[in-house]
Tab-separated table of C-alpha atoms and ligand atoms in Angstrom:
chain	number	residue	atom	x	y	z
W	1	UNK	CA	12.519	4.309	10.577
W	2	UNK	CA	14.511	6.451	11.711
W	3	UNK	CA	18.261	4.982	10.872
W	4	UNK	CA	16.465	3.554	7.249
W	5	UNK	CA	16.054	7.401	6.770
W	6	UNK	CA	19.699	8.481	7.610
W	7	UNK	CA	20.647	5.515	5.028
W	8	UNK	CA	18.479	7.124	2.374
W	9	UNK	CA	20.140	10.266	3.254
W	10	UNK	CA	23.439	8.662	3.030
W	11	UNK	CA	23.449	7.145	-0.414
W	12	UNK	CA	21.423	10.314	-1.899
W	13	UNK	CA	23.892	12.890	-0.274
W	14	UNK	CA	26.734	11.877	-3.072
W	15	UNK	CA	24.399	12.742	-5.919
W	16	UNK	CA	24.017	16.105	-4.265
W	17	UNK	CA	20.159	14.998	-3.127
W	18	UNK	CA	19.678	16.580	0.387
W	19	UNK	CA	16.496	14.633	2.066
W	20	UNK	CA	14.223	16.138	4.183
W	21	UNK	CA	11.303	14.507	6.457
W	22	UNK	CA	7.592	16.046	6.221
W	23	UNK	CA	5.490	15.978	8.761
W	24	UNK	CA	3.508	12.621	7.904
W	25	UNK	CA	7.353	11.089	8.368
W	26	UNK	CA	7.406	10.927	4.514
W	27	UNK	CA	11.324	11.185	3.368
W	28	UNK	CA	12.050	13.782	0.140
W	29	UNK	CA	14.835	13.947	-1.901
W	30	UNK	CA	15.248	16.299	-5.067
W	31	UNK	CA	17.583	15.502	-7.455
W	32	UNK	CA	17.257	19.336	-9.505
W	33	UNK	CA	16.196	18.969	-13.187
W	34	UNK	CA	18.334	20.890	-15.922
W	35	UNK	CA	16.861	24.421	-15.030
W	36	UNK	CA	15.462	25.990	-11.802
W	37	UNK	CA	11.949	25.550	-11.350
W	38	UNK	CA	10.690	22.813	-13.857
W	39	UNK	CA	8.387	20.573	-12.497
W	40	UNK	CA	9.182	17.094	-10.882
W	41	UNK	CA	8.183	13.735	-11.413
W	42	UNK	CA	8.118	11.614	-8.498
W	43	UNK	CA	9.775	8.085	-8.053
W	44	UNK	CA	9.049	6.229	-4.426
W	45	UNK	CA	7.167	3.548	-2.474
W	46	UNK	CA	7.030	2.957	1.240
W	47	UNK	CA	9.318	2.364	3.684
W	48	UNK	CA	7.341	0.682	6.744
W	49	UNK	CA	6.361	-3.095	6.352
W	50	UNK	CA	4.554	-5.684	7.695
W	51	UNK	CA	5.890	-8.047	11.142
W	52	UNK	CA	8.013	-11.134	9.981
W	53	UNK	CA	8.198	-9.478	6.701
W	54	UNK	CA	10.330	-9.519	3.314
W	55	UNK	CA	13.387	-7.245	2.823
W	56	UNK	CA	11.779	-5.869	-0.608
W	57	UNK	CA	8.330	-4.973	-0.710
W	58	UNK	CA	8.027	-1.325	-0.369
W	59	UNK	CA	12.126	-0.404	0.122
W	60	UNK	CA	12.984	-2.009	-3.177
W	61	UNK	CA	10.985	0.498	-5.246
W	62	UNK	CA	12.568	3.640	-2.915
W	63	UNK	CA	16.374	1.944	-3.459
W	64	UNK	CA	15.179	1.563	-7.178
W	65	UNK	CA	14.558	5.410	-7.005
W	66	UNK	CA	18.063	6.049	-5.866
W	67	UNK	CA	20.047	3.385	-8.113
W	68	UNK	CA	18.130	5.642	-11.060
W	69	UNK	CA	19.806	8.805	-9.819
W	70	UNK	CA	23.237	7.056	-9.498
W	71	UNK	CA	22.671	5.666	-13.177
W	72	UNK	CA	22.376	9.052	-14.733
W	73	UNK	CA	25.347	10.058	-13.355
W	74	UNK	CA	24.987	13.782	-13.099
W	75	UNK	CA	22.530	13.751	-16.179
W	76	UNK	CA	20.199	15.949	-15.520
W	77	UNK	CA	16.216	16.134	-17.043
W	78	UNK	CA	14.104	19.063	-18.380
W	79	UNK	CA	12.082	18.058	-15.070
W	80	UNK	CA	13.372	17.422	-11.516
W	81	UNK	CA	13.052	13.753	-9.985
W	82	UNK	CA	11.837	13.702	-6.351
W	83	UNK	CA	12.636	10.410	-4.679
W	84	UNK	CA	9.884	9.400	-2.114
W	85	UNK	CA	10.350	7.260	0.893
W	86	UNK	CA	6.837	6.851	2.470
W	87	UNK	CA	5.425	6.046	5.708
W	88	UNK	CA	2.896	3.989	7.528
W	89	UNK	CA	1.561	2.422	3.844
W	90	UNK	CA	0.818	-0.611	5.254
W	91	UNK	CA	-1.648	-0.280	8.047
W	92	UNK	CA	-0.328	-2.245	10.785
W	93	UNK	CA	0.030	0.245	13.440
W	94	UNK	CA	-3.437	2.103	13.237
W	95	UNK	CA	-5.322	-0.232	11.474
W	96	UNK	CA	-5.918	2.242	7.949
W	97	UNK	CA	-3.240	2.003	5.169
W	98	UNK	CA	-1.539	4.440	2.748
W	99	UNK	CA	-0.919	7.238	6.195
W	100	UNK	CA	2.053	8.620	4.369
W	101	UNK	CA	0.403	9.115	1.099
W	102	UNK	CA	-2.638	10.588	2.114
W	103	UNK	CA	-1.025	13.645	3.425
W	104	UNK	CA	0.849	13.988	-0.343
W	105	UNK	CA	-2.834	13.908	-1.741
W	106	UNK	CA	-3.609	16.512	1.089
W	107	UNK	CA	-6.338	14.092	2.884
W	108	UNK	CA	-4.971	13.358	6.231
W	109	UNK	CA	-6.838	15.176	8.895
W	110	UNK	CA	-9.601	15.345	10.891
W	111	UNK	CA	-10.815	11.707	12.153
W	112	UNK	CA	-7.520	9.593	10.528
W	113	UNK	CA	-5.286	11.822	12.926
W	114	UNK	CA	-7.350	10.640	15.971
W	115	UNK	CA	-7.160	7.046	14.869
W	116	UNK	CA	-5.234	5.089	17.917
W	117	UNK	CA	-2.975	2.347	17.681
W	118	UNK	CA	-3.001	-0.810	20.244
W	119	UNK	CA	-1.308	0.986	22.970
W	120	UNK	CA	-3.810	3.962	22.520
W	121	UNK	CA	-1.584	6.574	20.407
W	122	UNK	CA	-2.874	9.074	18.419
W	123	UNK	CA	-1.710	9.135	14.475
W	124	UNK	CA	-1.429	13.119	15.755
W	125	UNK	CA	0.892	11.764	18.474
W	126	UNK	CA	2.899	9.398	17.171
W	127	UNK	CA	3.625	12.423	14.718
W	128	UNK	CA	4.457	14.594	17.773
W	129	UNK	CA	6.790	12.046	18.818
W	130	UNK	CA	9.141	11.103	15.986
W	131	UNK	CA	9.475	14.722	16.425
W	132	UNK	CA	7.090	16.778	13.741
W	133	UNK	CA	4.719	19.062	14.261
W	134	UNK	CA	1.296	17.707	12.764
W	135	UNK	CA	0.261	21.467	12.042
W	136	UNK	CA	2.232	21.243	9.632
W	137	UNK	CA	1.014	18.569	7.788
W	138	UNK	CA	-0.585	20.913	4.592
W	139	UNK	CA	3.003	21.786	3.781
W	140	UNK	CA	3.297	18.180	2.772
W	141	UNK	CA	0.340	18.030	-0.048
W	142	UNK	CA	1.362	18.288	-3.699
W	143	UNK	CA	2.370	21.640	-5.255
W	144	UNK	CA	0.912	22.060	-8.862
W	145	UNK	CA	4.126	21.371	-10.133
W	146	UNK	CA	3.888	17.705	-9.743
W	147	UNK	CA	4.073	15.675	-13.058
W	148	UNK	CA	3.165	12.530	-11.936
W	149	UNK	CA	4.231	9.166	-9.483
W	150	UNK	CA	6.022	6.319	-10.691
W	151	UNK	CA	6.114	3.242	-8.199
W	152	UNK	CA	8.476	0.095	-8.541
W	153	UNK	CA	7.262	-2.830	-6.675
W	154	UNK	CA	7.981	-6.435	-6.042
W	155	UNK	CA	4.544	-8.317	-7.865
W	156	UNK	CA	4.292	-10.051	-4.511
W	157	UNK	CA	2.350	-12.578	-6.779
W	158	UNK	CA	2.988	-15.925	-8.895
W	159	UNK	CA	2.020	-14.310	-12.393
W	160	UNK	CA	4.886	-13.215	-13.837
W	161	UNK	CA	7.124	-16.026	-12.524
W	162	UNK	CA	4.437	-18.460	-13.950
W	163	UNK	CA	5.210	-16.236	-17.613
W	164	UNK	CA	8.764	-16.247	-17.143
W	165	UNK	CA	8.635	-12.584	-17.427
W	166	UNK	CA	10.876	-9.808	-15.285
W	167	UNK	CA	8.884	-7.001	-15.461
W	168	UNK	CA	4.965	-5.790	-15.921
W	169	UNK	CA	3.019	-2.525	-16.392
W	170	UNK	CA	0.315	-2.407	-13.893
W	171	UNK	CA	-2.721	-0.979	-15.318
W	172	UNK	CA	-5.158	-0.922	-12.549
W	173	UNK	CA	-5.168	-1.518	-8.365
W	174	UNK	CA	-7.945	-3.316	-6.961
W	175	UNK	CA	-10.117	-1.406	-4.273
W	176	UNK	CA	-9.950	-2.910	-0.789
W	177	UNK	CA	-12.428	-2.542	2.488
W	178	UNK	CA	-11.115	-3.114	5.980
W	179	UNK	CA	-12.919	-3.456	9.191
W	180	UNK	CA	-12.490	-4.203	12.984
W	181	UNK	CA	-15.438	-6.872	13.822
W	182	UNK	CA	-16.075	-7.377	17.376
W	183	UNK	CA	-18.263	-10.158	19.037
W	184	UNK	CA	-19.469	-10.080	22.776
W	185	UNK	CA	-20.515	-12.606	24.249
W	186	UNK	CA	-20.440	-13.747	28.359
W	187	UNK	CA	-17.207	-15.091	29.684
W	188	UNK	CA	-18.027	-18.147	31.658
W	189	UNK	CA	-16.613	-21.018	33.174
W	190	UNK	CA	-14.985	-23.356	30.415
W	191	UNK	CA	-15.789	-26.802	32.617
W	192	UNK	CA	-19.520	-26.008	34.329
W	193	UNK	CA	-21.355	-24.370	31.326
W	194	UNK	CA	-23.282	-26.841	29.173
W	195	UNK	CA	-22.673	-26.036	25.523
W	196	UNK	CA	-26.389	-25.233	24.887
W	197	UNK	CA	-26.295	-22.084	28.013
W	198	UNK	CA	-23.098	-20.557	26.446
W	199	UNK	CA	-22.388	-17.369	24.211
W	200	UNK	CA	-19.267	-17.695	23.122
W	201	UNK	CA	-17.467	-15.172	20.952
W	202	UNK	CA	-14.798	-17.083	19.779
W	203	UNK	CA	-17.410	-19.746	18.556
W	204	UNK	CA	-19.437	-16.995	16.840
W	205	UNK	CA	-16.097	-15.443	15.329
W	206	UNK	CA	-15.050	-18.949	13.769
W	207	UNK	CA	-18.359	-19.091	12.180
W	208	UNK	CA	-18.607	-15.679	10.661
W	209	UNK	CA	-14.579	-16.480	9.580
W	210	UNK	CA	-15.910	-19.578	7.251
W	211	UNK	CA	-18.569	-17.745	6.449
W	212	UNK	CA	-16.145	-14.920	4.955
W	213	UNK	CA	-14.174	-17.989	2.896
W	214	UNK	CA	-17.285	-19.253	1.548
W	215	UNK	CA	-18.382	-16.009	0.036
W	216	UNK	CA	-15.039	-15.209	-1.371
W	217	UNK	CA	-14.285	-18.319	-2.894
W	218	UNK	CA	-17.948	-18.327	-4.651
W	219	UNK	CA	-17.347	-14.958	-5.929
W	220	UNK	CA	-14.370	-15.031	-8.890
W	221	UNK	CA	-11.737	-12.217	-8.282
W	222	UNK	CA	-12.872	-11.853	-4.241
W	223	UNK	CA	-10.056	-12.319	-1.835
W	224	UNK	CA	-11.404	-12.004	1.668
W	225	UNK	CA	-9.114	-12.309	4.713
W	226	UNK	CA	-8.965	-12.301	8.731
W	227	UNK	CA	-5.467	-11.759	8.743
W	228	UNK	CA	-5.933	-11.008	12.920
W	229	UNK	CA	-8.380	-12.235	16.272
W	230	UNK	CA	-7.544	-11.588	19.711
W	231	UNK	CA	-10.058	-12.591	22.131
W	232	UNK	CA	-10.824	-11.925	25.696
W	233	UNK	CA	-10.292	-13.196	28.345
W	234	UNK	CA	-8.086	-15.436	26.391
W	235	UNK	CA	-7.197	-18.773	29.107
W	236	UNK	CA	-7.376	-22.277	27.506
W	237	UNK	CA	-10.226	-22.912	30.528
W	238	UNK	CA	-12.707	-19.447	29.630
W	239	UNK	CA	-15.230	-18.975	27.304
W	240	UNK	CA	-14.271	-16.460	25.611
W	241	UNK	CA	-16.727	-13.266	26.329
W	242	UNK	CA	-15.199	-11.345	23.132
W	243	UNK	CA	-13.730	-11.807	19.736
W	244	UNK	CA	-12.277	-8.987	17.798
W	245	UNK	CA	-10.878	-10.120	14.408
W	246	UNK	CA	-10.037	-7.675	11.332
W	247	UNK	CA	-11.717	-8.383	7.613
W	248	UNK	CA	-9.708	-7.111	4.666
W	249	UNK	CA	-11.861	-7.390	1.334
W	250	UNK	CA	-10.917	-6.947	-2.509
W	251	UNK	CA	-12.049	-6.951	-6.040
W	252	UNK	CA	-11.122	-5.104	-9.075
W	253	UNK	CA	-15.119	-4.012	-9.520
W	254	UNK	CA	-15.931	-1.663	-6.431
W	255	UNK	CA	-19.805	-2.964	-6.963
W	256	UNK	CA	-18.706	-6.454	-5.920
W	257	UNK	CA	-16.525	-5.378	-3.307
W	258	UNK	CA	-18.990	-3.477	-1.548
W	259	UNK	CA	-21.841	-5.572	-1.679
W	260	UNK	CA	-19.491	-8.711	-0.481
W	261	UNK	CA	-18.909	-6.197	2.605
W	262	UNK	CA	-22.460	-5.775	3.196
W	263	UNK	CA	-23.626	-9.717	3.062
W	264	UNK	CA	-20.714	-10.405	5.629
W	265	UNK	CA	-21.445	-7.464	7.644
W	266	UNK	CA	-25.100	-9.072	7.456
W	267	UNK	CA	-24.013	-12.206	8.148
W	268	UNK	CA	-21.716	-11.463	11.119
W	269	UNK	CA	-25.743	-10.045	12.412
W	270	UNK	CA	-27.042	-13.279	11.701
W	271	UNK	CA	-24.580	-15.337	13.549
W	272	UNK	CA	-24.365	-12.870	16.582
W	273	UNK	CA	-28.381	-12.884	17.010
W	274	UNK	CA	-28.909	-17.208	16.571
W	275	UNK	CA	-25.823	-17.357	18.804
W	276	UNK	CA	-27.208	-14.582	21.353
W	277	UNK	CA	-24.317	-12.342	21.013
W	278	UNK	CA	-23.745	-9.091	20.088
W	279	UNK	CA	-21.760	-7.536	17.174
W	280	UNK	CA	-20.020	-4.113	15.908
W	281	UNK	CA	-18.146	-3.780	12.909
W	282	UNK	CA	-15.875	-0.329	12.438
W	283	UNK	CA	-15.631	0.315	8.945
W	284	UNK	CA	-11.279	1.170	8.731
W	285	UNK	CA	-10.834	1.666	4.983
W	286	UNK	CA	-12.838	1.725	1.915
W	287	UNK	CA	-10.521	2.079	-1.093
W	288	UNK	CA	-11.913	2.281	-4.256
W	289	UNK	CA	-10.124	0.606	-7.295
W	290	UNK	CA	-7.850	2.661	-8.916
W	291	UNK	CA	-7.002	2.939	-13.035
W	292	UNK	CA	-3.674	3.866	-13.634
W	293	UNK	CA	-2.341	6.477	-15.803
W	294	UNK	CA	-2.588	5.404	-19.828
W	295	UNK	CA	0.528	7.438	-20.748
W	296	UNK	CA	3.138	6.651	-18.352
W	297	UNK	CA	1.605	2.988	-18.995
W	298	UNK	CA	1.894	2.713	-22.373
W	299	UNK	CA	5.406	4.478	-22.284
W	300	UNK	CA	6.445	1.601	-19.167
W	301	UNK	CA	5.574	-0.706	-21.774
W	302	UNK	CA	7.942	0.990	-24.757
W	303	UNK	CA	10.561	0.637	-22.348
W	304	UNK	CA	10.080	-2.628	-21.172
W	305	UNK	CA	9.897	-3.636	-24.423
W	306	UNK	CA	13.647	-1.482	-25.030
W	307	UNK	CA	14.842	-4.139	-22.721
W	308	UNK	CA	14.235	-7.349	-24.114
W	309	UNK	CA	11.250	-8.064	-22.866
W	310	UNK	CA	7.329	-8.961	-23.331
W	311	UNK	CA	5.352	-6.347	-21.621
W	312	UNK	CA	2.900	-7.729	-19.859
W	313	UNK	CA	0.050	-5.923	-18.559
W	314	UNK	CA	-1.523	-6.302	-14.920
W	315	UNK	CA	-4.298	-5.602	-12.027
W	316	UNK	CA	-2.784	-5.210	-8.692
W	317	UNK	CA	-4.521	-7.261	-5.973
W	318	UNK	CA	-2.026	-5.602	-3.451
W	319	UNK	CA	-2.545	-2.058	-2.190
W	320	UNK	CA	-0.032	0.531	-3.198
W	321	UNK	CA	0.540	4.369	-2.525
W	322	UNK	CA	0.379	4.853	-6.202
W	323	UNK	CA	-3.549	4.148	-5.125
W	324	UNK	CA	-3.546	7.533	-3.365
W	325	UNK	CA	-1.542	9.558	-5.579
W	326	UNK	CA	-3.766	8.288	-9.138
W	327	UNK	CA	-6.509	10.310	-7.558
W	328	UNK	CA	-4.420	13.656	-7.983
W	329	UNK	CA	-1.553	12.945	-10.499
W	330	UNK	CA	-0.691	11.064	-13.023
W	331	UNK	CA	0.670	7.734	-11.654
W	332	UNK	CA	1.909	4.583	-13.085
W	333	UNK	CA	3.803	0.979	-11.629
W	334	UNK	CA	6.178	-1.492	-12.725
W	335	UNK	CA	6.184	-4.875	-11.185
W	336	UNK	CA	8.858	-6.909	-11.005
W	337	UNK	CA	8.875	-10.545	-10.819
W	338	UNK	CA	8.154	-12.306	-6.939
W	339	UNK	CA	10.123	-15.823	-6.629
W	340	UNK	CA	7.613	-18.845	-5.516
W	341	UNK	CA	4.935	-15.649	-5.568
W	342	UNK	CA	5.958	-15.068	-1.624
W	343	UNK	CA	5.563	-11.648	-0.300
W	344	UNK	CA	4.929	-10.131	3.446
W	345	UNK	CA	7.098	-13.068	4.803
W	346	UNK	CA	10.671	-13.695	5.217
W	347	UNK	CA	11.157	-16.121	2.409
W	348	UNK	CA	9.941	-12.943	-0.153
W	349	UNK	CA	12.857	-12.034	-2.724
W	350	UNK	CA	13.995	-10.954	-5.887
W	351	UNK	CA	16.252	-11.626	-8.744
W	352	UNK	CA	19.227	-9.260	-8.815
W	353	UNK	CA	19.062	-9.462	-13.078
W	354	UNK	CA	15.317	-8.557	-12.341
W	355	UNK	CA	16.989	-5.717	-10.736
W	356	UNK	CA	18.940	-5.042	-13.626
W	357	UNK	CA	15.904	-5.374	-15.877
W	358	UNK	CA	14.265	-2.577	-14.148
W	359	UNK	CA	16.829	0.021	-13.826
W	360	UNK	CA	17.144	-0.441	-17.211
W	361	UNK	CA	13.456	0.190	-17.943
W	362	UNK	CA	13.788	3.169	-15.436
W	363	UNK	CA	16.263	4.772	-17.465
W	364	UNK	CA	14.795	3.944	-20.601
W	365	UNK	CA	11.289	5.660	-19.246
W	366	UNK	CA	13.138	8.650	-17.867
W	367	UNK	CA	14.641	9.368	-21.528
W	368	UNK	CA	11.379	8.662	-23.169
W	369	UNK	CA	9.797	11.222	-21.003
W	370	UNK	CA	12.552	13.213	-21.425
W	371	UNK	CA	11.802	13.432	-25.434
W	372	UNK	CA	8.261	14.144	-24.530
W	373	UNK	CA	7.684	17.898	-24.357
W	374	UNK	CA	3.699	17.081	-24.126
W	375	UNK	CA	4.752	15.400	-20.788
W	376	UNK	CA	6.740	17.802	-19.120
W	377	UNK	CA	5.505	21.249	-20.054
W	378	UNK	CA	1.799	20.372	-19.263
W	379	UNK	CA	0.879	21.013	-15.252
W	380	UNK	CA	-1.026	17.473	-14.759
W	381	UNK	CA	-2.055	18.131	-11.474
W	382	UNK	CA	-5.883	17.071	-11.359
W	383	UNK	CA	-6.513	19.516	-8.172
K	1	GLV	C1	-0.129	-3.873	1.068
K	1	GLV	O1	0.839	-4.650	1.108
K	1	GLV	C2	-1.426	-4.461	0.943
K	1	GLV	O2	-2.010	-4.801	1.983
K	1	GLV	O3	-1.857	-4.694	-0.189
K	2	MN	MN1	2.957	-4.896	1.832
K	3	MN	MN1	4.086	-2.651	-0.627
């Protein structure tokens, strides 16, 4: 993280962009707008990823930021453009997603800084050690002279390919639930313990797993996954005596999210008590679906259209920071097109006229906003 930051810092230093590093890890960079103090829109995504990931979900939309900077070439704005490089907006290491973003929106605190990762580190001390001071982290929430967020991001999806379309406006993210289930059970000898006297928690685990396909692919517009299981003891010749496996849920209704949560949280009970186990479930994230702003939309749209192309319109099935930042500023998201629809795996990439495409639609947006007083002259924080 820390040499992708000195690159960021390296590419933005020409432009006369000094970065700087709040205390969530989030990277800044303020490219001054044609006066002192006008307000700033934000440009950024995220910077972490996932393991055996893609080189462009999350870092394309932050290199996007910069390549917009480069292409005004000393232009500058009646408003400032911050370029955002965020943090932990995946979820890997500590199990809850968006880490980075939530301290922009001024919510991380309390119980999400105690959250531990595998090895038993703190969010507060994982902070500590990349070398910021977590009592600092209020210095890193939004000032009220934030106009709003703009995200690119890879589509990490098949529509737009299957449209022959570059680029999208995404209208809405779908809310997601995570959880940490755990099944106990007794560990016992694999080759002595007749199937009928066991209580086995990788057994139970499996079942509650096909149980969480079922429901989703009966309800239209679920996705359910267990992306993750480790299980204890863990030798080829043990039952296993515990199951832990991770459920990530999401729809673009909240109402059927949540109630698919509850039925599998039910039925994870149901299982555990015919099966004579026992079962807790840790609730890690419930994000609720997320509209995205109707004027930076529609204008994404103008200028996808200034390029050439159809603007389509989209949900988001995949989480985003924009998520966080819609529920205090005005945010909005261009998608670009996701060869073969592969994303969070090696094989995920881009086209470099896709590329093209949306720096072009950048630049067009920036000048349409540019030309809109209305925008800039407002304060749109929502508090
Ligand atoms: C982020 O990639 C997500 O899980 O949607
Ligand atoms: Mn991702
Ligand atoms: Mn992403």
């Amino acid at each position: 993280m820390r040499d992708c930051h000195h690159a960021l810092a390296e590419w933005l230093e020409p432009l006369e962009v000094k970065t700087t590093i709040d205390a969530a890890g989030n990277l800044h960079g303020l490219y001054p707008g044609i006066q002192a103090g006008v307000p700033r829109l934000l440009i950024g995504s995220h910077l972490d990823t996932v393991p055996n990931a893609g080189a462009y979900d999350g870092i394309l939309g932050v290199v996007l930021a910069v390549a917009l900077l480069e292409e005004l070439q000393g232009k500058k704005l009646p408003f400032a453009i911050e370029v955002l490089g965020f943090s932990e907006e995946e979820g890997v290491r500590f199990g809850t997603p968006f880490i980075g973003s939530r301290a922009l929106a001024g919510k991380l605190g309390g119980e999400l800084l105690d959250t531990r990762d595998a090895q038993g580190v703190s969010v507060r001390s994982a902070i500590e050690n990349f070398g910021l001071n977590p009592e600092e982290l209020a210095q890193a929430a939004l000032g009220d002279d934030t106009l709003g967020y703009l995200e690119f991001h890879i589509e990490q999806g098949p529509v737009l390919e299957d449209r022959k379309l570059p680029l999208a406006a995404v209208e809405s993210i779908a809310g997601q639930s995570r959880f940490e289930i755990n099944f106990s059970g007794r560990a016992n000898h694999a080759g002595t313990t007749p199937m009928h006297l066991r209580r086995d928690a990788i057994a139970g685990a499996a079942e509650w797993i096909g149980a969480a396909e079922r429901v989703a692919q009966s309800t239209p517009g679920l996705v359910a996954t267990v992306g993750k299981i480790e299980s204890k003891p863990g030798a080829a010749n043990v039952i296993a005596g515990n199951a832990r496996l991770t459920l990530d849920i999401r729809h673009s209704s909240d109402t059927i999210r949540l109630r698919a949560a509850e039925d599998l949280n039910r039925e994870a009970q149901k299982i555990a008590s015919r099966r004579r186990l026992s079962v807790s479930s840790k609730q890690l994230l419930s994000q609720r679906a997320v509209e995205l702003d109707p004027f930076l939309t529609g204008e994404i749209e103008k200028a996808i259209r200034k390029t050439g192309c159809e603007p389509h319109r989209m949900v988001s099935g995949a989480g985003h920071d924009a998520m966080i930042l819609a529920q205090t500023i005005p945010s909005a998201m261009i998608f670009l097109r996701t060869p073969g629809g592969i994303s969070h795996d090696p094989a995920e990439s881009v086209a470099v006229e896709d590329v093209e495409k949306a720096i072009q639609c950048g630049l067009h947006l920036l000048n349409q906003l540019a030309n809109s007083p209305d925008f800039y002259n407002v304060p749109h924080s929502k508090g």
